[in-house]
Coordinates of C-alpha atoms in Angstrom, one line a residue:
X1 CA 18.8 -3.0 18.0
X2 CA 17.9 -6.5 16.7
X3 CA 14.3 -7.0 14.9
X4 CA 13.5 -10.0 14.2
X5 CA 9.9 -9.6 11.1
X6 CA 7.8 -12.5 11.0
X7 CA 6.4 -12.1 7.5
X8 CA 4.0 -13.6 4.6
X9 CA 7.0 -13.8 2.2
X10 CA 9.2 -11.5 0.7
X11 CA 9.4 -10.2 -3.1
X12 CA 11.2 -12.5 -6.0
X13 CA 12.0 -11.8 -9.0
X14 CA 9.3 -13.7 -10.4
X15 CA 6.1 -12.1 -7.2
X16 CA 8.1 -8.7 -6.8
X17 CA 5.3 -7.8 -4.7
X18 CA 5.3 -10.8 -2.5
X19 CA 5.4 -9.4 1.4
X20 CA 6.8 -5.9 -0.2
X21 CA 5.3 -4.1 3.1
X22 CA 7.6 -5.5 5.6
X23 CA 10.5 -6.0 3.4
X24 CA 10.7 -2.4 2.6
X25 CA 10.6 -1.4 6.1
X26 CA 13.3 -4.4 6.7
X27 CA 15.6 -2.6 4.1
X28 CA 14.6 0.8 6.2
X29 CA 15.8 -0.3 9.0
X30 CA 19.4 -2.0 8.1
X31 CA 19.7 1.1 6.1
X32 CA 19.5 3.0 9.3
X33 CA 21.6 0.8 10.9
X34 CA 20.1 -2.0 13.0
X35 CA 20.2 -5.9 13.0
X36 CA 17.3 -7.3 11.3
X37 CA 16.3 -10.7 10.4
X38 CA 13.8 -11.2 8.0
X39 CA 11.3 -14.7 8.7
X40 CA 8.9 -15.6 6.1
X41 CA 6.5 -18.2 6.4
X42 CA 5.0 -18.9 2.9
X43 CA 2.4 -20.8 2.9
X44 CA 0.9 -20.3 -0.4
X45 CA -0.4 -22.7 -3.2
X46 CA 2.7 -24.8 -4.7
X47 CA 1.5 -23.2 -8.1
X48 CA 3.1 -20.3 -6.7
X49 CA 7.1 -21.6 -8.0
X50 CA 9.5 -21.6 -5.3
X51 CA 12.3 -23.6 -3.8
X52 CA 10.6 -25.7 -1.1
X53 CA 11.6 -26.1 2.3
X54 CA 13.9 -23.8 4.3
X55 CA 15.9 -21.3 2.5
X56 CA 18.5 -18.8 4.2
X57 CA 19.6 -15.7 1.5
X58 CA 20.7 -11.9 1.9
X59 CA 18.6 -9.8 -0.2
X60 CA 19.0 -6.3 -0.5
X61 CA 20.8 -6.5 2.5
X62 CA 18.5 -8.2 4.5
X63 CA 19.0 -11.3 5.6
X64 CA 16.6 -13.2 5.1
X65 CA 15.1 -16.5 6.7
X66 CA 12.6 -18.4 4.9
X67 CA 10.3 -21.6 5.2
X68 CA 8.3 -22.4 2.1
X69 CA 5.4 -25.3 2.7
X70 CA 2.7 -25.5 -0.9
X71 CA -0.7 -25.5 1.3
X72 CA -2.9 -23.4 -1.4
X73 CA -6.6 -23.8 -0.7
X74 CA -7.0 -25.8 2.8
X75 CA -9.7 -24.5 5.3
X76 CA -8.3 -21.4 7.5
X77 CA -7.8 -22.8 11.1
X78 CA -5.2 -25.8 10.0
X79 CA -3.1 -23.2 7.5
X80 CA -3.0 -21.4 10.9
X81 CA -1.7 -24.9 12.7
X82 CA 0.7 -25.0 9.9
X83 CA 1.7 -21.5 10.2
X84 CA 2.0 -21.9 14.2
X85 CA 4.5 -25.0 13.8
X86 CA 6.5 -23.7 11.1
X87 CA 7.3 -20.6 12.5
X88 CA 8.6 -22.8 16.0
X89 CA 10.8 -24.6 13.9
X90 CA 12.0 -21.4 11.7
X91 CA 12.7 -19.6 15.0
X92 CA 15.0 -22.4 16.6
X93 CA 17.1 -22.1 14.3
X94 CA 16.8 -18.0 13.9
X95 CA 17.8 -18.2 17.9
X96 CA 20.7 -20.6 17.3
X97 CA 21.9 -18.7 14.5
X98 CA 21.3 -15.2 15.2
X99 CA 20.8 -15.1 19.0
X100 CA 17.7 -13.7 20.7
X101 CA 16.0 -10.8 19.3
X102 CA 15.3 -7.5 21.3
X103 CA 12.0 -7.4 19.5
X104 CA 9.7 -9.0 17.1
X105 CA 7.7 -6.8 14.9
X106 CA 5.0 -9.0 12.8
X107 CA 2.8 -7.8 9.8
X108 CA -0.6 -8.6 9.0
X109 CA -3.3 -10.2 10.8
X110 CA -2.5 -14.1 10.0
X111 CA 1.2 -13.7 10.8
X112 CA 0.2 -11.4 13.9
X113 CA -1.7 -14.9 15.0
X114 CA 0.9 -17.0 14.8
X115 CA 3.3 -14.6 16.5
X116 CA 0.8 -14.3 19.3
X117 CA 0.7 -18.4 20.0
X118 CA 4.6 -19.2 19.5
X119 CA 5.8 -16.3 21.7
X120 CA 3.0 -15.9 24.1
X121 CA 4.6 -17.0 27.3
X122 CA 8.0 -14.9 25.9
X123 CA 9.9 -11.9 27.8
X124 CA 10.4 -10.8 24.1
X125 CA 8.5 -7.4 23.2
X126 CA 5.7 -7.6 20.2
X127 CA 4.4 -5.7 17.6
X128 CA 2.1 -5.5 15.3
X129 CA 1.5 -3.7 11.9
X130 CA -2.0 -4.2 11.0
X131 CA -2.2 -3.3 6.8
X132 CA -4.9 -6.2 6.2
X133 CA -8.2 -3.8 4.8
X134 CA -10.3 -6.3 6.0
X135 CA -9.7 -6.0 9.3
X136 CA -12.6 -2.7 9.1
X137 CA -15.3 -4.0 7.4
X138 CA -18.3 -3.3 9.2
X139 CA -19.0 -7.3 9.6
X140 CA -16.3 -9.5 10.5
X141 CA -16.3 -13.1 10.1
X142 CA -15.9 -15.1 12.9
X143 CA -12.8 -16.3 11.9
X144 CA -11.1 -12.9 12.4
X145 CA -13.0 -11.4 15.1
X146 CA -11.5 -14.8 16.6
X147 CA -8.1 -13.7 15.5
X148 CA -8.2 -10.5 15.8
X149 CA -9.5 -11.1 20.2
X150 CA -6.8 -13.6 20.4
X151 CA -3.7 -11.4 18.7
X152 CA -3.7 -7.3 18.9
X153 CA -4.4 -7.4 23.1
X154 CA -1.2 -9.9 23.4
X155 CA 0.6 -6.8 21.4
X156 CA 2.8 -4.9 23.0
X157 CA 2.2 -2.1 20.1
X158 CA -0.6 -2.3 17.3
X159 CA 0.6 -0.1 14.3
X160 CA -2.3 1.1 11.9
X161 CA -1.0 1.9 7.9
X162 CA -3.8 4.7 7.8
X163 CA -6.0 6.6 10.4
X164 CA -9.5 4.4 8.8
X165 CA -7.9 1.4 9.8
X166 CA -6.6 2.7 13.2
X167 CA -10.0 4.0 13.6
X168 CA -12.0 0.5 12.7
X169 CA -9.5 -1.5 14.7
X170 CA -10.1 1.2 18.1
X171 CA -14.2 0.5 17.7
X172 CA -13.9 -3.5 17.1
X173 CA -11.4 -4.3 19.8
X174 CA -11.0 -1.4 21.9
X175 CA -7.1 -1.0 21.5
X176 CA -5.8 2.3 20.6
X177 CA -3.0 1.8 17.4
X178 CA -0.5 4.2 16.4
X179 CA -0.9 5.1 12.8
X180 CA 2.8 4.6 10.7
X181 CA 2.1 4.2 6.8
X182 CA 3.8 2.3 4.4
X183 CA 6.6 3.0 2.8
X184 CA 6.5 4.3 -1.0
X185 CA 9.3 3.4 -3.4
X186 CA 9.8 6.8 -5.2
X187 CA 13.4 6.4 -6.3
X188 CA 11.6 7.0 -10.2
X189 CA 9.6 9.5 -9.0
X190 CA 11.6 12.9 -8.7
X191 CA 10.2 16.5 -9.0
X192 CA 11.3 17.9 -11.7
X193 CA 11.0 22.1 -11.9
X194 CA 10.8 22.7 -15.5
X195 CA 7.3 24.2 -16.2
X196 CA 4.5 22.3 -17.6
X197 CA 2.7 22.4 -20.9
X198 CA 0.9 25.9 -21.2
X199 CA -3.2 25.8 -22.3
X200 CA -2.3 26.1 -25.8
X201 CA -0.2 23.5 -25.8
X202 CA -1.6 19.4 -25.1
X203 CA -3.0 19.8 -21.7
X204 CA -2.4 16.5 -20.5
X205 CA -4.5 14.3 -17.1
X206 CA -3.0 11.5 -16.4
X207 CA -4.5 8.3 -14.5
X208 CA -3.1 5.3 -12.9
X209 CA -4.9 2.4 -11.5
X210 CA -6.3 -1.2 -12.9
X211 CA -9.1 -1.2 -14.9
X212 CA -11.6 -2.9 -12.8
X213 CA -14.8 -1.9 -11.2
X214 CA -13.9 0.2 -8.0
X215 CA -11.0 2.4 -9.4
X216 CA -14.2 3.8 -11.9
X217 CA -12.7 4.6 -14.9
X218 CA -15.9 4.6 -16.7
X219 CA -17.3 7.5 -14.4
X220 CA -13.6 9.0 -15.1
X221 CA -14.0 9.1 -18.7
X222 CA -17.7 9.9 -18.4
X223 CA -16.9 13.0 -16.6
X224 CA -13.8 13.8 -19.2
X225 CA -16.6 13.7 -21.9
X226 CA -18.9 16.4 -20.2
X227 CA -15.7 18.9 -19.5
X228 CA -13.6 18.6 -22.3
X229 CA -15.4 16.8 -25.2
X230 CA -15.1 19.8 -26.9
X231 CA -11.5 20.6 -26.5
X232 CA -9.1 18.7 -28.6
X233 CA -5.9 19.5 -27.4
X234 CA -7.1 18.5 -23.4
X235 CA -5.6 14.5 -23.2
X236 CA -6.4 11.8 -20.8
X237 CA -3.4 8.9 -20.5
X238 CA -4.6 5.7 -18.1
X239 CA -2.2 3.4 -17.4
X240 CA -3.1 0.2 -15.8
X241 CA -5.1 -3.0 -17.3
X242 CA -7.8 -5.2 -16.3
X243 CA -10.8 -6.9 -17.2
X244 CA -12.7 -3.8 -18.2
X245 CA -10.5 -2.6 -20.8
X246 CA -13.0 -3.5 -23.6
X247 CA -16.0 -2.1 -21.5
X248 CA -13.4 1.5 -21.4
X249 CA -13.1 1.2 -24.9
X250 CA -16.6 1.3 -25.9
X251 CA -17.0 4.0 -24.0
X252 CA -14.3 6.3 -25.5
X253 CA -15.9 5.0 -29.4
X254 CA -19.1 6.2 -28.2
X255 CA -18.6 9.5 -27.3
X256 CA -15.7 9.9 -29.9
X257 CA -12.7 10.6 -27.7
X258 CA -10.6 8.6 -29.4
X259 CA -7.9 10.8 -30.1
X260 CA -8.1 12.5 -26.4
X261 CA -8.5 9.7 -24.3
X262 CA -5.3 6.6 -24.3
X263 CA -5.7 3.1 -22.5
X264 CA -2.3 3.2 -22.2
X265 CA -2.1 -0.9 -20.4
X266 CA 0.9 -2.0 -18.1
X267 CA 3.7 0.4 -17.8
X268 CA 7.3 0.7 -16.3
X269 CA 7.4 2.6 -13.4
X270 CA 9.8 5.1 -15.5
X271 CA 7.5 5.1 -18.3
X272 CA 4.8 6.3 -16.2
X273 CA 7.0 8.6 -14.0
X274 CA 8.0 10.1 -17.6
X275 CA 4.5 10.6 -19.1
X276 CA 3.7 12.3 -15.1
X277 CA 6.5 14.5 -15.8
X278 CA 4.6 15.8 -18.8
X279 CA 1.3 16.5 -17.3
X280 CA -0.4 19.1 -15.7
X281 CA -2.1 16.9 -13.2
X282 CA -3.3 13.5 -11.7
X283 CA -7.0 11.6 -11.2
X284 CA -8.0 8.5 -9.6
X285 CA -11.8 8.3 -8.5
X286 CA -11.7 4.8 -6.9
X287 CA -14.6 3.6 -4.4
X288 CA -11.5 2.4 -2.4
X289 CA -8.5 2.5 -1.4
X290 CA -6.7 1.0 1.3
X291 CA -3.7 3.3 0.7
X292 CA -2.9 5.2 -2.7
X293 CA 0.2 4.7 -4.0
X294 CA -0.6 6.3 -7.2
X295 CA -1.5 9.3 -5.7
X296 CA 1.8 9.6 -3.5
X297 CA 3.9 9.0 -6.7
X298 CA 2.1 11.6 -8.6
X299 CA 2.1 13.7 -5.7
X300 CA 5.7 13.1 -5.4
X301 CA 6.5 14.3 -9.4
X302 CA 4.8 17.7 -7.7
X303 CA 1.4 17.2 -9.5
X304 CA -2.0 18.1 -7.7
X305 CA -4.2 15.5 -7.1
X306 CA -8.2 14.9 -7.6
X307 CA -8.3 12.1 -5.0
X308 CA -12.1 10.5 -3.4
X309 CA -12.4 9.9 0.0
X310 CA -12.1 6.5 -0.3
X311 CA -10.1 5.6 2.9
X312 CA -7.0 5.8 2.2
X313 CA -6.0 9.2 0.2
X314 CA -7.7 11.5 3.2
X315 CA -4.1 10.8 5.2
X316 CA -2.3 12.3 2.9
X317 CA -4.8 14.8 0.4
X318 CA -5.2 18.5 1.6
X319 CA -6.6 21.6 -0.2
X320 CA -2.5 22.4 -0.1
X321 CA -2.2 19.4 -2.8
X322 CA -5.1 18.5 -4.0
X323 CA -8.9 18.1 -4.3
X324 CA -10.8 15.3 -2.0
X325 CA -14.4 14.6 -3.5
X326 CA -16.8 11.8 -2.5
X327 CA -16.6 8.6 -4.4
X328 CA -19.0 7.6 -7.0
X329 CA -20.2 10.9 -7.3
X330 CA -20.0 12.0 -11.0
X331 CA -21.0 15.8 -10.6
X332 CA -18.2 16.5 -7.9
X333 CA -16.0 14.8 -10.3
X334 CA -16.3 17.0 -12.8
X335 CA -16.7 20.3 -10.7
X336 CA -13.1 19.4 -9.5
X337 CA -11.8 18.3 -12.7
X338 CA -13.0 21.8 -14.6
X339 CA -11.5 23.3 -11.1
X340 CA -8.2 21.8 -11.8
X341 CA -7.9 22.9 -15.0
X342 CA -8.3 26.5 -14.8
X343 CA -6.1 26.0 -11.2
X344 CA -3.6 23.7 -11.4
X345 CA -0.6 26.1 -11.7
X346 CA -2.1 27.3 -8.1
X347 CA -0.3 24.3 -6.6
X348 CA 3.2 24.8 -5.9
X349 CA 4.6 21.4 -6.9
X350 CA 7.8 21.7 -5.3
X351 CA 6.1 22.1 -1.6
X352 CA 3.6 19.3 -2.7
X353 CA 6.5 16.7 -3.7
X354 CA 9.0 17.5 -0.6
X355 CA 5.7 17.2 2.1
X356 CA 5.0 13.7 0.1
X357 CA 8.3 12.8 0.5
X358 CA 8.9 13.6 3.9
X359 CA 5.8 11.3 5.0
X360 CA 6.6 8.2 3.5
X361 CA 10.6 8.5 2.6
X362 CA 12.3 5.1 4.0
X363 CA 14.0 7.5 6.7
X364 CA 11.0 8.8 8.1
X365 CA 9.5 5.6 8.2
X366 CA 12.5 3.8 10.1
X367 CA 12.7 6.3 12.5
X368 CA 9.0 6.6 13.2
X369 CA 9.4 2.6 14.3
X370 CA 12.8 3.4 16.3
X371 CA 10.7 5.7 18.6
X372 CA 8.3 2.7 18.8
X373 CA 10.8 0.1 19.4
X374 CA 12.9 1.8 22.2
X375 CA 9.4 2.8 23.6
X376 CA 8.1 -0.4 24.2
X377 CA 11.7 -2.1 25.1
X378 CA 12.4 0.3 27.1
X379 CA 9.0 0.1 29.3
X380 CA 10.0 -3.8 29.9
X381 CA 7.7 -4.5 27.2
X382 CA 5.1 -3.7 29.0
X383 CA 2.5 -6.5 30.5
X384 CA 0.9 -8.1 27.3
X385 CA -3.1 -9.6 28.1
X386 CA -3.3 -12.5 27.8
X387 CA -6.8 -12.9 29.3

């Protein structure tokens, strides 16, 4: 089949997580053996160093077709103008190059817009893969209920990354989404079945996440301090940095947990998948999450998890794996961190990282949108609404 993915961008060497979503499931999908062409309309700030212009390239495989226009800060409904006519132009010459596509699958919101206006009167089937958090808030702006009316009816399929999203986009617009998640990179996280630390050696939590406001860290190490404050050889390592790394710090002076608790900052993946290998299990008490990847690659190095239900980890947290406690609740926190500790070896982390796997491997994941793909081609695309 040939896919044609109208995208925000894709990763560089220099914005490795530029438009990561869709170019992982791009790769996906050559891997599994169809034609795809990768369009990226990048619109961002010309701070933001890149070649101007068009740009054609392989990456990874994919072949990708790119436009490039600095617009930065410019009020929403012209970027959209800009978007609309740049992505005519980058698909004349996808057409003339590569031929017609069998299907167009675009991701987020903005680029499901655009996608919506330039091939609204086309025979071509549409999808859309909604990842965009904002689209659940419990008050939209104007600007994307507009959007948001205009594009997912004129969908041939609306894809949801988590069953919160699926479930917000169902009340606001009254479409029903299919839920496929993202893909998870965890070619550096590998189970590994030697045994962990016993008690009486260093009993080691780990944490991963930027040290901001809503990932909590302060009610993380707050809750360390009431459970094992007294207990030298029980370590916490957080990996991650942000702008409340001095508030952290404080904290851990304060209630003198300074050889027990480690700010460990920005980490290789490896590094972290190393220290994960080490420890008995993972933590994250974030107010939210739009998805978790943490928690999967923990999951996947056969870890248990204490995860909140902050939106995104109820997909893919079960009693089988891990704990699920409220967020921002401090007492549950600790109830389930003392829990894990006594526990932990409950958990069979083998079963834990193959069912982790098996949800979010590549594979799955391509041939979750193969099933999608011959389903709505093979209905005749199925009458979009254009009312």
């Amino acid at each position: 089949m040939y896919i044609l993915i109208i995208s925000r961008g894709y990763p560089s060497e220099k914005y490795k997580m530029n438009g990561i979503f869709e170019f992982d499931q791009a790769k996906a999908l050559v891997e599994a053996g169809h034609k795809v062409i990768y369009a990226a309309i990048d619109v961002r700030s010309f701070r933001r160093k890149r070649k101007w212009g068009f740009e054609s390239l392989t990456k990874d495989g994919v072949q990708i077709e790119a436009i490039n226009i600095p617009c930065g800060r410019i009020p929403k409904s012209i970027l959209d103008r800009i978007r609309i006519v740049a992505l005519r132009i980058l698909y004349k010459k996808i057409e003339s190059k590569y031929g017609k596509p069998d299907i167009i699958h675009a991701h987020f919101i903005n680029s499901g817009y655009i996608t919506a206006k330039v091939f609204d009167d086309s025979s071509i089937p549409l999808v859309l893969t909604e990842h965009y958090s904002a689209m659940n808030q419990k008050t939209l702006s104007s600007y994307y209920k507009r959007l948001g009316n205009y594009t997912y009816p004129r969908m041939n399929k609306v894809i949801a990354v988590s069953k919160y999203l699926a479930n917000g986009l169902s009340q606001k617009f009254n479409i029903e989404p299919l839920i496929v998640p993202n893909i998870v990179d965890l070619s550096c996280f590998k189970y590994n079945d030697n045994k962990r630390k016993k008690q009486n050696d260093n009993f080691i939590i780990i944490s991963v996440g930027s040290l901001i406001k809503r990932k909590r860290m302060d009610m993380l190490i707050e809750a360390f301090y009431h459970v094992f404050g007294s207990h030298k050889h029980i370590k916490l390592y957080i990996y991650g940095e942000g702008p409340e790394r001095k508030y952290l710090e404080k904290m851990i002076k304060i209630y003198s947990l300074t050889d027990q608790i480690f700010l460990m900052g920005l980490a290789s993946r490896e590094e972290i998948a190393k220290r994960m290998s080490e420890s008995n299990y993972f933590v994250l008490a974030s107010q939210l999450e739009t998805f978790g990847v943490a928690y999967i690659e923990a999951m996947a190095m056969g870890l248990p998890v204490i995860a909140t239900k902050c939106r995104g980890p109820e997909d893919f947290v079960t009693d089988k794996n891990g704990i699920l406690i409220p967020p921002n609740n401090k007492d549950a926190l600790i109830d389930a961190m003392k829990y894990m500790y006594y526990n932990h070896s409950k958990y069979d982390g083998k079963t834990i990282a193959y069912g982790i796997r098996k949800l979010f491997s590549p594979e799955t994941i391509a041939d979750r949108l193969e099933q999608i793909y011959k389903s709505v081609v093979e209905n005749g695309g199925i009458q979009r609404d254009k009312a």
